PDB file of C-alpha atoms in Angstrom:
ATOM      1  CA  MET A   5      79.078 105.397 128.315  1.00  0.00           C
ATOM      2  CA  PRO A   6      75.448 104.901 127.181  1.00  0.00           C
ATOM      3  CA  ALA A   7      76.108 106.563 123.811  1.00  0.00           C
ATOM      4  CA  ASP A   8      78.921 104.109 123.059  1.00  0.00           C
ATOM      5  CA  THR A   9      76.725 101.191 124.081  1.00  0.00           C
ATOM      6  CA  ASP A  10      73.877 102.368 121.868  1.00  0.00           C
ATOM      7  CA  THR A  11      75.952 102.981 118.737  1.00  0.00           C
ATOM      8  CA  ALA A  12      78.263  99.975 118.873  1.00  0.00           C
ATOM      9  CA  PRO A  13      75.636  97.426 117.683  1.00  0.00           C
ATOM     10  CA  ALA A  14      74.726  99.718 114.781  1.00  0.00           C
ATOM     11  CA  ALA A  15      78.385 100.026 113.805  1.00  0.00           C
ATOM     12  CA  VAL A  16      78.858  96.262 113.915  1.00  0.00           C
ATOM     13  CA  ALA A  17      75.712  95.683 111.867  1.00  0.00           C
ATOM     14  CA  ALA A  18      76.827  98.207 109.257  1.00  0.00           C
ATOM     15  CA  ALA A  19      80.239  96.559 109.004  1.00  0.00           C
ATOM     16  CA  ALA A  20      78.637  93.148 108.633  1.00  0.00           C
ATOM     17  CA  ARG A  21      76.529  94.418 105.736  1.00  0.00           C
ATOM     18  CA  ARG A  22      79.598  95.547 103.776  1.00  0.00           C
ATOM     19  CA  THR A  23      80.212  93.607 100.612  1.00  0.00           C
ATOM     20  CA  PRO A  24      83.595  93.297  98.930  1.00  0.00           C
ATOM     21  CA  ALA A  25      84.307  95.706  96.109  1.00  0.00           C
ATOM     22  CA  PRO A  26      84.217  94.167  92.626  1.00  0.00           C
ATOM     23  CA  TRP A  27      87.499  93.510  90.847  1.00  0.00           C
ATOM     24  CA  VAL A  28      88.164  96.433  88.511  1.00  0.00           C
ATOM     25  CA  LEU A  29      91.230  96.593  86.256  1.00  0.00           C
ATOM     26  CA  MET A  30      92.851  99.924  85.417  1.00  0.00           C
ATOM     27  CA  TYR A  31      94.398 100.558  82.009  1.00  0.00           C
ATOM     28  CA  HIS A  32      95.480 103.751  80.287  1.00  0.00           C
ATOM     29  CA  SER A  33      97.095 103.564  76.842  1.00  0.00           C
ATOM     30  CA  VAL A  34      97.403 100.735  74.298  1.00  0.00           C
ATOM     31  CA  ALA A  35     100.313 101.251  71.899  1.00  0.00           C
ATOM     32  CA  GLU A  36     103.380  99.568  70.450  1.00  0.00           C
ATOM     33  CA  PHE A  37     106.685 100.195  72.212  1.00  0.00           C
ATOM     34  CA  THR A  38     109.908  98.244  72.722  1.00  0.00           C
ATOM     35  CA  ASP A  39     111.919 100.183  75.280  1.00  0.00           C
ATOM     36  CA  PRO A  40     110.625 100.646  78.872  1.00  0.00           C
ATOM     37  CA  ALA A  41     112.129 104.153  78.715  1.00  0.00           C
ATOM     38  CA  GLU A  42     109.366 104.955  76.239  1.00  0.00           C
ATOM     39  CA  ASP A  43     106.819 104.361  79.026  1.00  0.00           C
ATOM     40  CA  PRO A  44     108.258 106.033  82.156  1.00  0.00           C
ATOM     41  CA  TYR A  45     104.932 106.038  84.036  1.00  0.00           C
ATOM     42  CA  GLY A  46     104.078 102.425  83.248  1.00  0.00           C
ATOM     43  CA  ILE A  47     100.736 103.344  81.670  1.00  0.00           C
ATOM     44  CA  THR A  48     101.068 101.584  78.310  1.00  0.00           C
ATOM     45  CA  VAL A  49     100.413  98.005  77.235  1.00  0.00           C
ATOM     46  CA  THR A  50     100.922  96.729  73.712  1.00  0.00           C
ATOM     47  CA  PRO A  51      97.947  95.384  71.749  1.00  0.00           C
ATOM     48  CA  GLY A  52      99.452  91.895  71.979  1.00  0.00           C
ATOM     49  CA  THR A  53      99.676  92.120  75.758  1.00  0.00           C
ATOM     50  CA  LEU A  54      96.134  93.454  76.100  1.00  0.00           C
ATOM     51  CA  GLU A  55      94.838  90.599  73.965  1.00  0.00           C
ATOM     52  CA  ALA A  56      96.743  88.036  76.054  1.00  0.00           C
ATOM     53  CA  GLN A  57      95.260  89.550  79.223  1.00  0.00           C
ATOM     54  CA  LEU A  58      91.732  89.436  77.812  1.00  0.00           C
ATOM     55  CA  LEU A  59      92.294  85.816  76.772  1.00  0.00           C
ATOM     56  CA  TRP A  60      93.472  85.043  80.307  1.00  0.00           C
ATOM     57  CA  LEU A  61      90.255  86.479  81.693  1.00  0.00           C
ATOM     58  CA  ARG A  62      88.179  84.391  79.300  1.00  0.00           C
ATOM     59  CA  SER A  63      90.211  81.267  80.185  1.00  0.00           C
ATOM     60  CA  ARG A  64      89.013  81.800  83.755  1.00  0.00           C
ATOM     61  CA  ARG A  65      85.440  82.306  82.548  1.00  0.00           C
ATOM     62  CA  LEU A  66      85.608  86.010  83.295  1.00  0.00           C
ATOM     63  CA  ARG A  67      84.358  88.744  80.993  1.00  0.00           C
ATOM     64  CA  GLY A  68      85.380  92.379  81.115  1.00  0.00           C
ATOM     65  CA  VAL A  69      82.621  95.000  81.233  1.00  0.00           C
ATOM     66  CA  GLY A  70      82.264  98.692  81.996  1.00  0.00           C
ATOM     67  CA  VAL A  71      81.921  99.632  85.643  1.00  0.00           C
ATOM     68  CA  GLY A  72      78.374 100.926  85.306  1.00  0.00           C
ATOM     69  CA  GLU A  73      77.275  97.605  83.806  1.00  0.00           C
ATOM     70  CA  LEU A  74      79.178  95.706  86.492  1.00  0.00           C
ATOM     71  CA  LEU A  75      77.505  97.592  89.334  1.00  0.00           C
ATOM     72  CA  ARG A  76      74.040  97.179  87.831  1.00  0.00           C
ATOM     73  CA  ALA A  77      74.639  93.447  87.419  1.00  0.00           C
ATOM     74  CA  ARG A  78      75.872  93.246  90.996  1.00  0.00           C
ATOM     75  CA  ALA A  79      72.754  95.008  92.292  1.00  0.00           C
ATOM     76  CA  ALA A  80      70.649  92.405  90.462  1.00  0.00           C
ATOM     77  CA  GLY A  81      72.779  89.495  91.687  1.00  0.00           C
ATOM     78  CA  ARG A  82      74.008  88.762  88.146  1.00  0.00           C
ATOM     79  CA  ASP A  83      77.664  89.801  88.407  1.00  0.00           C
ATOM     80  CA  HIS A  84      79.207  86.329  88.647  1.00  0.00           C
ATOM     81  CA  GLY A  85      82.007  86.076  86.105  1.00  0.00           C
ATOM     82  CA  LEU A  86      82.206  89.825  85.442  1.00  0.00           C
ATOM     83  CA  VAL A  87      85.284  92.015  85.886  1.00  0.00           C
ATOM     84  CA  GLY A  88      85.402  95.787  85.474  1.00  0.00           C
ATOM     85  CA  LEU A  89      87.640  97.235  82.745  1.00  0.00           C
ATOM     86  CA  THR A  90      88.607 100.914  82.835  1.00  0.00           C
ATOM     87  CA  PHE A  91      90.829 103.069  80.633  1.00  0.00           C
ATOM     88  CA  ASP A  92      91.903 106.423  82.083  1.00  0.00           C
ATOM     89  CA  ASP A  93      92.674 109.722  80.330  1.00  0.00           C
ATOM     90  CA  GLY A  94      90.910 109.128  76.994  1.00  0.00           C
ATOM     91  CA  TYR A  95      93.886 108.394  74.756  1.00  0.00           C
ATOM     92  CA  ALA A  96      93.172 108.261  71.038  1.00  0.00           C
ATOM     93  CA  ASP A  97      94.718 104.804  70.845  1.00  0.00           C
ATOM     94  CA  PHE A  98      91.684 103.431  72.715  1.00  0.00           C
ATOM     95  CA  LEU A  99      89.696 103.826  69.503  1.00  0.00           C
ATOM     96  CA  THR A 100      92.310 102.349  67.185  1.00  0.00           C
ATOM     97  CA  ARG A 101      94.001  99.716  69.377  1.00  0.00           C
ATOM     98  CA  ALA A 102      91.864  98.783  72.390  1.00  0.00           C
ATOM     99  CA  LEU A 103      88.335  98.890  70.981  1.00  0.00           C
ATOM    100  CA  PRO A 104      88.902  96.286  68.230  1.00  0.00           C
ATOM    101  CA  LEU A 105      90.299  93.853  70.827  1.00  0.00           C
ATOM    102  CA  LEU A 106      87.446  94.460  73.241  1.00  0.00           C
ATOM    103  CA  ARG A 107      84.980  93.729  70.473  1.00  0.00           C
ATOM    104  CA  ARG A 108      86.880  90.604  69.402  1.00  0.00           C
ATOM    105  CA  HIS A 109      86.639  89.179  72.904  1.00  0.00           C
ATOM    106  CA  ASP A 110      83.073  90.314  73.635  1.00  0.00           C
ATOM    107  CA  CYS A 111      84.134  92.833  76.271  1.00  0.00           C
ATOM    108  CA  THR A 112      83.184  96.398  77.063  1.00  0.00           C
ATOM    109  CA  ALA A 113      84.955  99.018  79.165  1.00  0.00           C
ATOM    110  CA  THR A 114      84.570 102.395  80.817  1.00  0.00           C
ATOM    111  CA  LEU A 115      86.660 105.121  79.228  1.00  0.00           C
ATOM    112  CA  PHE A 116      87.299 108.105  81.512  1.00  0.00           C
ATOM    113  CA  VAL A 117      87.874 111.228  79.395  1.00  0.00           C
ATOM    114  CA  LEU A 118      88.812 114.880  79.888  1.00  0.00           C
ATOM    115  CA  PRO A 119      86.332 117.150  78.076  1.00  0.00           C
ATOM    116  CA  GLY A 120      88.562 120.141  78.863  1.00  0.00           C
ATOM    117  CA  ARG A 121      91.450 118.652  76.866  1.00  0.00           C
ATOM    118  CA  LEU A 122      89.811 117.293  73.720  1.00  0.00           C
ATOM    119  CA  GLY A 123      92.136 116.480  70.846  1.00  0.00           C
ATOM    120  CA  VAL A 124      95.331 117.644  72.569  1.00  0.00           C
ATOM    121  CA  ASP A 125      97.830 115.527  74.535  1.00  0.00           C
ATOM    122  CA  ASN A 126      98.860 114.411  78.034  1.00  0.00           C
ATOM    123  CA  VAL A 127     100.536 117.639  79.088  1.00  0.00           C
ATOM    124  CA  TRP A 128     100.295 116.596  82.775  1.00  0.00           C
ATOM    125  CA  ASP A 129     102.973 113.903  82.213  1.00  0.00           C
ATOM    126  CA  PRO A 130     106.226 115.922  82.138  1.00  0.00           C
ATOM    127  CA  LEU A 131     108.384 112.934  81.166  1.00  0.00           C
ATOM    128  CA  GLY A 132     106.189 112.052  78.206  1.00  0.00           C
ATOM    129  CA  PRO A 133     105.912 110.515  75.794  1.00  0.00           C
ATOM    130  CA  ARG A 134     103.285 112.774  74.272  1.00  0.00           C
ATOM    131  CA  LYS A 135     100.087 110.825  73.571  1.00  0.00           C
ATOM    132  CA  SER A 136      97.140 112.207  71.636  1.00  0.00           C
ATOM    133  CA  LEU A 137      93.756 112.436  73.359  1.00  0.00           C
ATOM    134  CA  LEU A 138      90.423 111.689  71.747  1.00  0.00           C
ATOM    135  CA  THR A 139      88.529 114.442  69.963  1.00  0.00           C
ATOM    136  CA  ALA A 140      84.848 115.108  70.593  1.00  0.00           C
ATOM    137  CA  GLU A 141      83.883 113.178  67.464  1.00  0.00           C
ATOM    138  CA  GLN A 142      86.039 110.227  68.470  1.00  0.00           C
ATOM    139  CA  ILE A 143      84.451 110.108  71.922  1.00  0.00           C
ATOM    140  CA  ARG A 144      81.036 109.995  70.271  1.00  0.00           C
ATOM    141  CA  GLU A 145      82.304 107.135  68.103  1.00  0.00           C
ATOM    142  CA  VAL A 146      83.457 105.209  71.177  1.00  0.00           C
ATOM    143  CA  ALA A 147      80.089 105.757  72.879  1.00  0.00           C
ATOM    144  CA  ALA A 148      78.235 104.640  69.748  1.00  0.00           C
ATOM    145  CA  ALA A 149      80.299 101.442  69.835  1.00  0.00           C
ATOM    146  CA  GLY A 150      78.696 100.549  73.175  1.00  0.00           C
ATOM    147  CA  GLN A 151      81.494 101.614  75.519  1.00  0.00           C
ATOM    148  CA  GLU A 152      80.742 103.592  78.678  1.00  0.00           C
ATOM    149  CA  ILE A 153      82.029 107.172  78.811  1.00  0.00           C
ATOM    150  CA  GLY A 154      82.881 108.550  82.237  1.00  0.00           C
ATOM    151  CA  SER A 155      84.443 111.791  83.441  1.00  0.00           C
ATOM    152  CA  HIS A 156      88.056 112.202  84.501  1.00  0.00           C
ATOM    153  CA  GLY A 157      87.477 115.863  85.308  1.00  0.00           C
ATOM    154  CA  LEU A 158      88.232 118.738  82.961  1.00  0.00           C
ATOM    155  CA  LEU A 159      92.002 119.168  83.044  1.00  0.00           C
ATOM    156  CA  HIS A 160      93.508 116.218  84.956  1.00  0.00           C
ATOM    157  CA  GLN A 161      94.100 118.112  88.193  1.00  0.00           C
ATOM    158  CA  ASP A 162      94.764 116.789  91.682  1.00  0.00           C
ATOM    159  CA  LEU A 163      91.335 117.561  93.131  1.00  0.00           C
ATOM    160  CA  THR A 164      92.516 117.385  96.731  1.00  0.00           C
ATOM    161  CA  THR A 165      94.479 120.617  96.183  1.00  0.00           C
ATOM    162  CA  THR A 166      91.789 122.613  94.353  1.00  0.00           C
ATOM    163  CA  PRO A 167      89.526 125.229  95.999  1.00  0.00           C
ATOM    164  CA  ASP A 168      85.837 124.424  96.248  1.00  0.00           C
ATOM    165  CA  ASP A 169      84.785 126.415  93.182  1.00  0.00           C
ATOM    166  CA  VAL A 170      87.361 124.696  90.963  1.00  0.00           C
ATOM    167  CA  LEU A 171      86.385 121.312  92.411  1.00  0.00           C
ATOM    168  CA  ARG A 172      82.726 121.928  91.522  1.00  0.00           C
ATOM    169  CA  GLN A 173      83.669 122.918  87.978  1.00  0.00           C
ATOM    170  CA  GLU A 174      85.880 119.850  87.524  1.00  0.00           C
ATOM    171  CA  LEU A 175      83.057 117.592  88.698  1.00  0.00           C
ATOM    172  CA  ARG A 176      79.841 119.272  87.550  1.00  0.00           C
ATOM    173  CA  GLY A 177      81.290 121.160  84.590  1.00  0.00           C
ATOM    174  CA  SER A 178      82.886 118.076  83.076  1.00  0.00           C
ATOM    175  CA  ARG A 179      79.683 116.087  83.587  1.00  0.00           C
ATOM    176  CA  GLU A 180      77.593 118.689  81.760  1.00  0.00           C
ATOM    177  CA  LEU A 181      80.104 118.947  78.910  1.00  0.00           C
ATOM    178  CA  LEU A 182      79.979 115.205  78.428  1.00  0.00           C
ATOM    179  CA  ARG A 183      76.184 115.295  78.342  1.00  0.00           C
ATOM    180  CA  GLU A 184      76.377 117.899  75.594  1.00  0.00           C
ATOM    181  CA  LEU A 185      78.933 115.805  73.757  1.00  0.00           C
ATOM    182  CA  THR A 186      77.312 112.353  73.988  1.00  0.00           C
ATOM    183  CA  GLY A 187      73.696 113.144  74.848  1.00  0.00           C
ATOM    184  CA  THR A 188      73.964 111.220  78.131  1.00  0.00           C
ATOM    185  CA  LEU A 189      75.012 112.280  81.614  1.00  0.00           C
ATOM    186  CA  PRO A 190      77.983 110.142  82.647  1.00  0.00           C
ATOM    187  CA  GLU A 191      77.336 107.856  85.568  1.00  0.00           C
ATOM    188  CA  GLY A 192      80.969 107.407  86.575  1.00  0.00           C
ATOM    189  CA  PHE A 193      83.884 109.584  87.637  1.00  0.00           C
ATOM    190  CA  CYS A 194      87.585 108.766  88.004  1.00  0.00           C
ATOM    191  CA  TYR A 195      89.890 110.702  90.350  1.00  0.00           C
ATOM    192  CA  PRO A 196      92.951 112.082  88.520  1.00  0.00           C
ATOM    193  CA  TYR A 197      96.164 110.478  89.820  1.00  0.00           C
ATOM    194  CA  GLY A 198      93.920 108.426  92.117  1.00  0.00           C
ATOM    195  CA  HIS A 199      94.083 111.274  94.653  1.00  0.00           C
ATOM    196  CA  LEU A 200      91.047 111.779  96.868  1.00  0.00           C
ATOM    197  CA  ASP A 201      89.981 112.766 100.350  1.00  0.00           C
ATOM    198  CA  ALA A 202      86.671 112.954 102.181  1.00  0.00           C
ATOM    199  CA  ARG A 203      85.878 116.429 100.784  1.00  0.00           C
ATOM    200  CA  VAL A 204      86.439 115.286  97.191  1.00  0.00           C
ATOM    201  CA  VAL A 205      84.430 112.092  97.648  1.00  0.00           C
ATOM    202  CA  ASP A 206      81.501 114.005  99.161  1.00  0.00           C
ATOM    203  CA  ALA A 207      81.609 116.549  96.322  1.00  0.00           C
ATOM    204  CA  THR A 208      81.638 113.761  93.731  1.00  0.00           C
ATOM    205  CA  ARG A 209      78.564 112.186  95.265  1.00  0.00           C
ATOM    206  CA  ALA A 210      76.838 115.578  95.466  1.00  0.00           C
ATOM    207  CA  ALA A 211      77.619 116.244  91.788  1.00  0.00           C
ATOM    208  CA  GLY A 212      75.308 113.363  90.886  1.00  0.00           C
ATOM    209  CA  TYR A 213      77.724 110.615  89.919  1.00  0.00           C
ATOM    210  CA  GLY A 214      76.499 107.110  90.630  1.00  0.00           C
ATOM    211  CA  TYR A 215      79.985 105.816  91.318  1.00  0.00           C
ATOM    212  CA  ALA A 216      83.631 106.876  91.211  1.00  0.00           C
ATOM    213  CA  CYS A 217      86.883 104.997  90.662  1.00  0.00           C
ATOM    214  CA  ALA A 218      90.027 105.441  92.710  1.00  0.00           C
ATOM    215  CA  ILE A 219      93.153 103.289  93.027  1.00  0.00           C
ATOM    216  CA  SER A 220      93.808 102.542  96.702  1.00  0.00           C
ATOM    217  CA  PRO A 221      91.191 104.557  98.630  1.00  0.00           C
ATOM    218  CA  GLY A 222      91.792 102.964 102.031  1.00  0.00           C
ATOM    219  CA  ARG A 223      89.080 103.783 104.569  1.00  0.00           C
ATOM    220  CA  LEU A 224      87.209 105.878 102.002  1.00  0.00           C
ATOM    221  CA  ALA A 225      86.513 102.773  99.892  1.00  0.00           C
ATOM    222  CA  GLY A 226      82.913 102.524  98.742  1.00  0.00           C
ATOM    223  CA  ARG A 227      80.718 103.132  95.730  1.00  0.00           C
ATOM    224  CA  HIS A 228      82.266 106.599  95.272  1.00  0.00           C
ATOM    225  CA  ALA A 229      85.809 105.377  95.894  1.00  0.00           C
ATOM    226  CA  LEU A 230      86.125 102.010  94.185  1.00  0.00           C
ATOM    227  CA  PRO A 231      89.583 100.408  94.406  1.00  0.00           C
ATOM    228  CA  ARG A 232      91.183  99.276  91.158  1.00  0.00           C
ATOM    229  CA  THR A 233      94.084  97.072  90.103  1.00  0.00           C
ATOM    230  CA  HIS A 234      96.707  98.671  87.876  1.00  0.00           C
ATOM    231  CA  VAL A 235      97.562  96.483  84.881  1.00  0.00           C
ATOM    232  CA  SER A 236     100.936  96.845  83.196  1.00  0.00           C
ATOM    233  CA  GLN A 237     102.898  95.469  80.279  1.00  0.00           C
ATOM    234  CA  ALA A 238     104.610  93.043  82.684  1.00  0.00           C
ATOM    235  CA  ASP A 239     101.375  91.381  83.797  1.00  0.00           C
ATOM    236  CA  GLY A 240     101.181  87.884  82.380  1.00  0.00           C
ATOM    237  CA  SER A 241      98.881  85.160  83.646  1.00  0.00           C
ATOM    238  CA  ALA A 242     100.827  84.479  86.867  1.00  0.00           C
ATOM    239  CA  ARG A 243     101.009  88.146  87.870  1.00  0.00           C
ATOM    240  CA  LEU A 244      97.338  88.690  87.040  1.00  0.00           C
ATOM    241  CA  ARG A 245      96.367  85.751  89.228  1.00  0.00           C
ATOM    242  CA  ILE A 246      98.449  87.160  92.096  1.00  0.00           C
ATOM    243  CA  LYS A 247      96.758  90.538  91.670  1.00  0.00           C
ATOM    244  CA  GLU A 248      93.344  88.857  91.664  1.00  0.00           C
ATOM    245  CA  LEU A 249      94.166  87.031  94.900  1.00  0.00           C
ATOM    246  CA  ARG A 250      95.549  90.219  96.456  1.00  0.00           C
ATOM    247  CA  HIS A 251      92.267  91.979  95.672  1.00  0.00           C
ATOM    248  CA  GLU A 252      90.251  89.148  97.241  1.00  0.00           C
ATOM    249  CA  VAL A 253      92.354  89.172 100.412  1.00  0.00           C
ATOM    250  CA  ARG A 254      92.143  92.948 100.719  1.00  0.00           C
ATOM    251  CA  GLU A 255      88.375  92.889 100.404  1.00  0.00           C
ATOM    252  CA  LEU A 256      87.987  90.078 102.927  1.00  0.00           C
ATOM    253  CA  ARG A 257      89.995  92.106 105.405  1.00  0.00           C
ATOM    254  CA  ARG A 258      87.953  95.214 104.696  1.00  0.00           C
ATOM    255  CA  LYS A 259      84.727  93.379 105.567  1.00  0.00           C
ATOM    256  CA  VAL A 260      85.893  92.510 109.099  1.00  0.00           C
ATOM    257  CA  PRO A 261      84.742  95.146 111.613  1.00  0.00           C
ATOM    258  CA  VAL A 262      87.522  96.646 113.696  1.00  0.00           C
ATOM    259  CA  LEU A 263      86.283  97.875 117.051  1.00  0.00           C
ATOM    260  CA  ARG A 264      88.499 100.378 118.874  1.00  0.00           C
TER     261      ARG A 264
END
């Protein structure tokens, strides 16, 4: 049993050094709609709802920022009062609907885009509705407005089911395309559908990304598998507070070492 005796203190020390993940909110599309049937995947909030949610954050002395900025502030011990804001898929309505509200409330966000699907639509959502994706020029406009651009892969594929060569192209190929498009290598990646496993996380790290966003990564949680909180049209102040508390409880539990 000497090996177990030697490694146990190291495992406990590593667990004790864990810090809770920052609170990161996950959005997708911002558009007007009246019937829930128009939003079968629950990915859309109206501009009025987004503004109310941003006002709620500010009422609690919280400010939304892109994930890269949040992690840099955290490393410097200056992240108090900051919350991560992310928008997945790169819908064109980010430019017309979300960006003006972010500016109005002194917020920034990370927009995860698909450089393999520029200017088309969300073909991966079979139930629709069809939503236009940003063009290359529009992505450059978003970046010029001070928002962070991250990669969502090339084609919105479940990376856990792809062979290694396709996985490398989705990770490295999309990163290089975004550098050509914006002039900057993206720091962040976002797993399509939130699907990930150890192979995908390791490949993301090896591709050079500084961080990656998931949804509920479980034991894989870390800088390259950051948990996020889905925000919907139904989330008013009470529901947002519950989701904030749920995040805090989850992270407190994750910090406690479990010895087996």
